[in-house]
CSV table of C-alpha atoms in Angstrom, one decimal:
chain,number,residue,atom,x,y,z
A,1,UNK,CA,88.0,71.4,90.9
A,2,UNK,CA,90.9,70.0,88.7
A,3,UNK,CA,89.6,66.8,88.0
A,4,UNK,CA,86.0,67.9,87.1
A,5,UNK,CA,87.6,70.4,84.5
A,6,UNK,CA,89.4,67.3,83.3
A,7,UNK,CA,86.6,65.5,83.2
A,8,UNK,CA,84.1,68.2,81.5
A,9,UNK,CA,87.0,68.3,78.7
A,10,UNK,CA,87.5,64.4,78.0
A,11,UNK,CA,83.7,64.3,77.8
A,12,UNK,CA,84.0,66.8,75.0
A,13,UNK,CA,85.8,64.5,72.5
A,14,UNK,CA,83.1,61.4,72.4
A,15,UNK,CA,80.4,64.5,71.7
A,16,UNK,CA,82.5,65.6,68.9
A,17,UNK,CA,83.1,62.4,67.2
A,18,UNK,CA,79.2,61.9,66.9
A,19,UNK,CA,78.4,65.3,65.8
A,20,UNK,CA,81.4,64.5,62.9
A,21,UNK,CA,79.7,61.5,62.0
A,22,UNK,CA,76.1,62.9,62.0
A,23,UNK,CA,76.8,65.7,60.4
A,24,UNK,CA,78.8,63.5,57.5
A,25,UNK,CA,75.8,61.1,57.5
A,26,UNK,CA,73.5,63.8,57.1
A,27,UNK,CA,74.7,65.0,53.9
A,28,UNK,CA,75.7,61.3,52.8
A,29,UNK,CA,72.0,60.0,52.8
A,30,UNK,CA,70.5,63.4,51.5
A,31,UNK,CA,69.0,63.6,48.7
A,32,UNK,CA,70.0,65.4,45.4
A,33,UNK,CA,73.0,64.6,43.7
A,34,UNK,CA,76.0,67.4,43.2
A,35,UNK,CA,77.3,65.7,40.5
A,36,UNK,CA,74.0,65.7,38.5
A,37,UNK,CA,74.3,69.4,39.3
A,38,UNK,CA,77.8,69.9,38.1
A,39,UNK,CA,77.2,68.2,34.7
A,40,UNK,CA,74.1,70.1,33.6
A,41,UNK,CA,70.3,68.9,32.1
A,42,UNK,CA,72.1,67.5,29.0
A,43,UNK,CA,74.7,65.7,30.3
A,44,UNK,CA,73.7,61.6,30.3
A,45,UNK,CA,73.9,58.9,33.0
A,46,UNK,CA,77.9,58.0,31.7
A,47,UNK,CA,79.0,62.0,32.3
A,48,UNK,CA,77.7,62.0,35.5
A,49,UNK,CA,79.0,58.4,36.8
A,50,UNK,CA,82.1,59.9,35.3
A,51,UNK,CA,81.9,63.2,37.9
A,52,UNK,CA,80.8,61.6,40.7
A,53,UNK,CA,83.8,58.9,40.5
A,54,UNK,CA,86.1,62.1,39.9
A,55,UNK,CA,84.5,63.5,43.5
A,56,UNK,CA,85.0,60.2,44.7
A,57,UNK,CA,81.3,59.9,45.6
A,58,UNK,CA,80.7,56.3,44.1
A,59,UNK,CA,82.8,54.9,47.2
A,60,UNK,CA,81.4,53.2,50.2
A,61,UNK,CA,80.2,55.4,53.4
A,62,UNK,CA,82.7,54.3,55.9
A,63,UNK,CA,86.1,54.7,53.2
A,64,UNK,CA,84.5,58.6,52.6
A,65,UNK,CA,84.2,59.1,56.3
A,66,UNK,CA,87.5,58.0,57.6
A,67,UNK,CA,88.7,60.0,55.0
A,68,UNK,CA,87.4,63.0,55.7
A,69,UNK,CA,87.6,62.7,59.3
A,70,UNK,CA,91.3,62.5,59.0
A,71,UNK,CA,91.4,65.3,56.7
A,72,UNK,CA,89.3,67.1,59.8
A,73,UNK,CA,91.9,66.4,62.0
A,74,UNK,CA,94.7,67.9,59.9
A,75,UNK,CA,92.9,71.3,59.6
A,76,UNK,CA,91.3,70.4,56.2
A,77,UNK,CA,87.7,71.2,55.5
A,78,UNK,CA,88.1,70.0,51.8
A,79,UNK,CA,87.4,71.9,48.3
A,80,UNK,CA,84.5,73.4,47.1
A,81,UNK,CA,82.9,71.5,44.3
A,82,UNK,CA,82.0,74.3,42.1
A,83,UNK,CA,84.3,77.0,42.9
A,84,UNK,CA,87.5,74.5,43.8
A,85,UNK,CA,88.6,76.4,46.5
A,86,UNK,CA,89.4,75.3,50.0
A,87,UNK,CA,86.5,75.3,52.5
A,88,UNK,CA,88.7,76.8,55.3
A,89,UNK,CA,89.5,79.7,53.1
A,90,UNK,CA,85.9,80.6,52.2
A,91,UNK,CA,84.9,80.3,55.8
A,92,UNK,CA,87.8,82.7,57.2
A,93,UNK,CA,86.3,85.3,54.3
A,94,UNK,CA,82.6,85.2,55.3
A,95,UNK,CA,83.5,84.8,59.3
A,96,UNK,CA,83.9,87.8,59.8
A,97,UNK,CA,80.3,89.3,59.3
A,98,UNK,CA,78.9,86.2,61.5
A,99,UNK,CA,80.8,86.4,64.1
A,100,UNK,CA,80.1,90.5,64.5
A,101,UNK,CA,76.4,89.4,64.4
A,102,UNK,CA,76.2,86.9,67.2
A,103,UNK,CA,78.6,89.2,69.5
A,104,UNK,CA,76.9,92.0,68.8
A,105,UNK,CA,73.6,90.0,69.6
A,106,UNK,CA,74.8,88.3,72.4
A,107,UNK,CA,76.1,91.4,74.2
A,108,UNK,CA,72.5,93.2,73.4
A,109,UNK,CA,70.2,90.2,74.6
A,110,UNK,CA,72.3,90.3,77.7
A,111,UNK,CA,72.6,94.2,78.6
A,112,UNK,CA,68.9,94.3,78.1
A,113,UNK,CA,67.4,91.0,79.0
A,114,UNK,CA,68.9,90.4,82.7
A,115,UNK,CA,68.0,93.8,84.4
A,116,UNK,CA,64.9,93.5,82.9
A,117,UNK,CA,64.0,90.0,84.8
A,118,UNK,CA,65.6,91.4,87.8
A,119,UNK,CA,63.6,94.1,87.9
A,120,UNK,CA,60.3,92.1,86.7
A,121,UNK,CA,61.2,89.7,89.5
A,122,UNK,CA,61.3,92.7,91.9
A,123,UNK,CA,58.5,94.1,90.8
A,124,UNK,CA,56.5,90.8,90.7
A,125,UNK,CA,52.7,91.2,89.9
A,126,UNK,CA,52.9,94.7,89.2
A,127,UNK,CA,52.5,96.2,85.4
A,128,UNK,CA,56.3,96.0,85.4
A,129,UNK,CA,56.0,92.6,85.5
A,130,UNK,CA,53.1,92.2,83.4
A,131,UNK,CA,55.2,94.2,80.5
A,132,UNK,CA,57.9,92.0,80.9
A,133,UNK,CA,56.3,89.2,80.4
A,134,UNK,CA,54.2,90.0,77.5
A,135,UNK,CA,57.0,91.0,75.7
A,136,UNK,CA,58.8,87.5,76.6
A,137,UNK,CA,55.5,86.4,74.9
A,138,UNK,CA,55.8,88.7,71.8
A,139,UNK,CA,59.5,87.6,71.6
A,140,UNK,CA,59.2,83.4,71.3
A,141,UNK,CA,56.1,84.0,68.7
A,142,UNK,CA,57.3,86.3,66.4
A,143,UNK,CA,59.9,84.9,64.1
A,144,UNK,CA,63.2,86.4,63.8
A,145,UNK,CA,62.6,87.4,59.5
A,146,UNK,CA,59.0,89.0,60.4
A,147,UNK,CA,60.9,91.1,63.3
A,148,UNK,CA,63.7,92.0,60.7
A,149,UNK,CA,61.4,93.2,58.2
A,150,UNK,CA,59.7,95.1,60.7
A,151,UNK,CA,62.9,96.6,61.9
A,152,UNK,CA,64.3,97.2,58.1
A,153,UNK,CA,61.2,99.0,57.4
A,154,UNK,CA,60.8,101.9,59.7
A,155,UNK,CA,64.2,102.1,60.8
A,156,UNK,CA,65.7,101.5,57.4
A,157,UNK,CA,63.3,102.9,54.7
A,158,UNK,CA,60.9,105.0,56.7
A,159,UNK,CA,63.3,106.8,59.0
A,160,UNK,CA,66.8,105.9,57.2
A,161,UNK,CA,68.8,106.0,60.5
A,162,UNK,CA,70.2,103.0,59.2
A,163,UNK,CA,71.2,100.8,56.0
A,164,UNK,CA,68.8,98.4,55.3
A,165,UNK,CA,70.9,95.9,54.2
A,166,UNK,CA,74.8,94.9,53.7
A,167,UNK,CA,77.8,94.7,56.0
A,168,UNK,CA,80.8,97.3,56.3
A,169,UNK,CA,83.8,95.6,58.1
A,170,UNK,CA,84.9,96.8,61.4
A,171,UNK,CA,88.0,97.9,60.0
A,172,UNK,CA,86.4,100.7,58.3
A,173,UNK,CA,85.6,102.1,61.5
A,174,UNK,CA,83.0,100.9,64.6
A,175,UNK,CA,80.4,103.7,64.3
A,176,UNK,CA,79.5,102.5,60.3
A,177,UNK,CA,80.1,98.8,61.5
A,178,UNK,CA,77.4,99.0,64.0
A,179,UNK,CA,75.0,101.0,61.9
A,180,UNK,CA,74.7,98.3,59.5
A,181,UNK,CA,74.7,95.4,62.3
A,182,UNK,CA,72.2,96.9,65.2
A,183,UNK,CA,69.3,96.1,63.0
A,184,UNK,CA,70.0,92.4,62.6
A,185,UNK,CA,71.2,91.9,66.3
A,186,UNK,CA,67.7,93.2,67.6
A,187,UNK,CA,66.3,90.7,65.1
A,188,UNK,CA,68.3,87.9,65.8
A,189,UNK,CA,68.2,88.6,69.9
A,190,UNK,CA,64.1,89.1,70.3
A,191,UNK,CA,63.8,85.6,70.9
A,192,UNK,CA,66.9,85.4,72.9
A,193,UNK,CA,66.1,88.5,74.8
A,194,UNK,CA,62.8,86.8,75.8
A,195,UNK,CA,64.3,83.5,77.1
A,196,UNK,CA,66.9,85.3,78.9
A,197,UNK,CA,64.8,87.3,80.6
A,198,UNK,CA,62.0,84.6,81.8
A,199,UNK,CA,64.5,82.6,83.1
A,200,UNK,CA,66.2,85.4,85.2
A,201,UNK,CA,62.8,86.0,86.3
A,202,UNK,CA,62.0,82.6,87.6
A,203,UNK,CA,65.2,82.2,89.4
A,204,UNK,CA,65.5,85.9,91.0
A,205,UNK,CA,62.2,85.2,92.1
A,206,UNK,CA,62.9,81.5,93.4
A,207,UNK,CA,66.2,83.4,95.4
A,208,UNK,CA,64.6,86.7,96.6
A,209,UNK,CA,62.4,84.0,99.0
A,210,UNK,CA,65.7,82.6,100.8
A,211,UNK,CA,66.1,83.3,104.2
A,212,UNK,CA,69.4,85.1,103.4
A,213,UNK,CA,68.0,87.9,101.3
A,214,UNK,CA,65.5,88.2,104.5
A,215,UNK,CA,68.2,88.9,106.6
A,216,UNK,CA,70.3,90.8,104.4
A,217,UNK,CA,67.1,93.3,104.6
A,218,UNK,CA,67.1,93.3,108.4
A,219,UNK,CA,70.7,94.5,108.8
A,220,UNK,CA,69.1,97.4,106.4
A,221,UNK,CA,71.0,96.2,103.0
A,222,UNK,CA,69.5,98.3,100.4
A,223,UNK,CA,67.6,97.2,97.7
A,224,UNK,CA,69.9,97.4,94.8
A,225,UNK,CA,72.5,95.7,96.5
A,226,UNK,CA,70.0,93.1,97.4
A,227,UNK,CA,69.3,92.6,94.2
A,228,UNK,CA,72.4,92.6,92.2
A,229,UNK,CA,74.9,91.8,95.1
A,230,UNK,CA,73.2,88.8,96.8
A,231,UNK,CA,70.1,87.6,94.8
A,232,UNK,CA,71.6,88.1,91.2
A,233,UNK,CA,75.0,85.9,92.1
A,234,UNK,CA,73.2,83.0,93.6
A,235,UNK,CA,71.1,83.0,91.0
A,236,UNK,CA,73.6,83.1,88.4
A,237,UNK,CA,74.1,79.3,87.5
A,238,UNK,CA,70.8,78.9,86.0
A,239,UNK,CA,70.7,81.9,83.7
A,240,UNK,CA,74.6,80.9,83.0
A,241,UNK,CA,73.2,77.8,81.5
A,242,UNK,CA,70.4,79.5,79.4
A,243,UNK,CA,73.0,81.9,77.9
A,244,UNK,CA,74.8,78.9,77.1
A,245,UNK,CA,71.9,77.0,75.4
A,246,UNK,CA,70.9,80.3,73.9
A,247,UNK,CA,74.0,79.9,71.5
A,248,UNK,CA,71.7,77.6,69.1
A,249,UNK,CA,69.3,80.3,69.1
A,250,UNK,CA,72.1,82.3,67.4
A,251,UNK,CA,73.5,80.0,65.1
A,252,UNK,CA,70.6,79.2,63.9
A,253,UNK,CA,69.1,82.9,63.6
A,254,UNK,CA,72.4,84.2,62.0
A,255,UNK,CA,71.2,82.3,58.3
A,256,UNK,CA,67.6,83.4,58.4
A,257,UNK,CA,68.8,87.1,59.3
A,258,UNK,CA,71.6,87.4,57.3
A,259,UNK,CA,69.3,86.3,54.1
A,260,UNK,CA,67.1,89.5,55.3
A,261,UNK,CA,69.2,91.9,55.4
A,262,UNK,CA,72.0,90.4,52.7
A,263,UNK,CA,74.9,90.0,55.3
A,264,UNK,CA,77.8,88.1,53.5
A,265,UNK,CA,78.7,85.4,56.1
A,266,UNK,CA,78.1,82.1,56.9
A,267,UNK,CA,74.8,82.0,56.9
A,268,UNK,CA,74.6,82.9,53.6
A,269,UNK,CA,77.0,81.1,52.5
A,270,UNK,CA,75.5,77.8,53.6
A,271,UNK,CA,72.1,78.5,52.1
A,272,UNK,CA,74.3,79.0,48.7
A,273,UNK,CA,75.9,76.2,49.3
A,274,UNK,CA,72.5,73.8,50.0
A,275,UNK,CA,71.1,75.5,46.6
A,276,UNK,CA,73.9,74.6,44.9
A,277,UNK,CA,74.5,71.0,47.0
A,278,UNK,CA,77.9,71.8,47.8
A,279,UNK,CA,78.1,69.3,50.3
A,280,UNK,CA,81.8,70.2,51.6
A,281,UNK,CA,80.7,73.8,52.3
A,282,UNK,CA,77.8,72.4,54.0
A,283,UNK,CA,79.7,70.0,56.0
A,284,UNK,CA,82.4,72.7,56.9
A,285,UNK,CA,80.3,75.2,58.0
A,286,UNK,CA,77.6,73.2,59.7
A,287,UNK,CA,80.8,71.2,61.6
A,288,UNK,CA,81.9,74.6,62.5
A,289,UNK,CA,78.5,75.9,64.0
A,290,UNK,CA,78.4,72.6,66.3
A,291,UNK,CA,81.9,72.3,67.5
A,292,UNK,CA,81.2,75.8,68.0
A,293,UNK,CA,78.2,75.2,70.2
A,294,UNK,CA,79.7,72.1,71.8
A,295,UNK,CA,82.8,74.4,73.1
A,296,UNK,CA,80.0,77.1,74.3
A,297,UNK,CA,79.0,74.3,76.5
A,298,UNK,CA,82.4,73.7,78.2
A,299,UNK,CA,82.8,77.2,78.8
A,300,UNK,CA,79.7,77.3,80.5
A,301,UNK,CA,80.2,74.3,82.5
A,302,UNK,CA,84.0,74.9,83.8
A,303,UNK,CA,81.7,78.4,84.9
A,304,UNK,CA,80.1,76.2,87.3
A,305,UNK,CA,83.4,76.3,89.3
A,306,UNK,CA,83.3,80.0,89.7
A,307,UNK,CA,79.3,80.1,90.5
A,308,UNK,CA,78.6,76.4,92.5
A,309,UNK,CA,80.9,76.4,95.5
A,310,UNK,CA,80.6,72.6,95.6
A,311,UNK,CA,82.3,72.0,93.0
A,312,UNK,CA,85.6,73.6,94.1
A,313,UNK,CA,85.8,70.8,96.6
């Protein structure tokens, strides 16, 4: 089990390196031109040579690479071009709100999602089932900003249970913190719900058929326990993985919601930041989001060792 945590660990650092360079490349071959931006309609050809060799942006790919990958591996993100402050520091301001989304989310799409393919697995064929499934539908085709103005409107402006838009930091106390963030985490976890809950589905199902769960029922096991003590844990790995995957869903999510319902993080801060072609922001923030993602991924795997008995040997 030691070596393959080892090994699931070394494998991260190769995956890292090429999302560093893809996500510098990205932005590199882009097109637009911040420092046509920065100098303004008037400004001619010789201001903005002038800006763009004070960014250092006339210098060749690879120099502007290493550079910044060396930075990266000090802790540096770089400066904002237009507001000259450090990328790390803008980040650690707008985490906050970002981070409470996806959690929040993540916890939701999991609560609900799981029992509800268990028990559509259970009940397989039945309305139950049928319900289930149409609302795993429903969830992949609507897109997360059509569910969020759904949400904002009847909860928000018809009803006013909630705010319809803005963030109030946990500090000020958890009851106004979730107010303002259980509208955007049903939003951003429809989809997720949905994919969690098909794939529990599939594998319950898959399990429930094994000869074990036959015979757990002959020595008079009861249902529940059937379900949640035997069938759920062997079928754990797979929906594990999807969980895992699911991340993307989130990161990518957390922009289009928080534009809906005006949450200050990083998702808003990015789409600034590609408006304005702040390409360090961009950088920061999108190398953030995938190391991010890529360190979901290890957690999930080095999970194997507690699920797959195989691997402890």
């Amino acid at each position: 089990m030691l070596s393959y945590i080892i090994r699931r660990i070394l494998a991260t650092i190769p995956v890292m390196v090429i999302v560093a360079l893809f996500v510098f490349s990205l932005l590199y071959f882009a097109p637009g031109d911040p420092a046509a931006v920065i100098a303004g309609d008037q400004a001619t050809p010789a201001d903005v040579e002038r800006i763009r060799a004070t960014l250092g942006l006339d210098r060749p790919f690879l120099v502007r690479f290493g550079e910044w990958a060396w930075h990266i591996i000090q802790g540096d993100l770089g400066t904002s071009i237009f507001t000259n402050l450090p990328v790390s520091t803008m980040i650690a301001q707008r985490i906050e709100p970002t981070l409470s989304l996806m959690v929040l989310t993540l916890l939701i799409a999991v609560v609900i999602a799981v029992p509800m393919g268990v028990v559509a697995a259970w009940k397989s064929g039945s309305w139950v089932d049928r319900l289930v499934m149409a609302f795993a539908v429903l969830g992949f085709s609507v897109p997360v900003f059509v569910v969020g103005y759904i949400l904002a409107y009847f909860f928000a402006l018809r009803f006013g249970w909630v705010p319809v838009q803005g963030y109030t930091p946990i500090a000020n106390g958890v009851w106004p913190w979730f107010k303002n963030l259980i509208l955007p985490a049903v939003a951003l976890g429809s989809a997720y719900i949905a994919l969690i809950a098909r794939i529990t589905r599939a594998t319950m199902m898959e399990v429930l058929q094994q000869d074990y769960v036959r015979t757990a029922r002959a020595k008079g096991v009861g249902q529940r326990g059937i379900l949640f003590l035997h069938a759920l844990k062997n079928a754990a790995v797979p929906i594990v993985t999807v969980i895992g995957l699911g991340i993307a869903l989130l990161i990518g999510g957390a922009v289009v919601t928080e534009s809906v319902f005006a949450i200050p993080g990083l998702g808003r801060l990015t789409v600034d930041a590609i408006l304005r072609r702040d390409y360090p922001i961009i950088q920061g923030v999108v190398l953030l989001f995938s190391f991010t993602y890529v360190i979901v991924n290890l957690c999930i795997d080095l999970l194997y060792t507690l699920f797959d008995p195989r691997i402890r040997y």
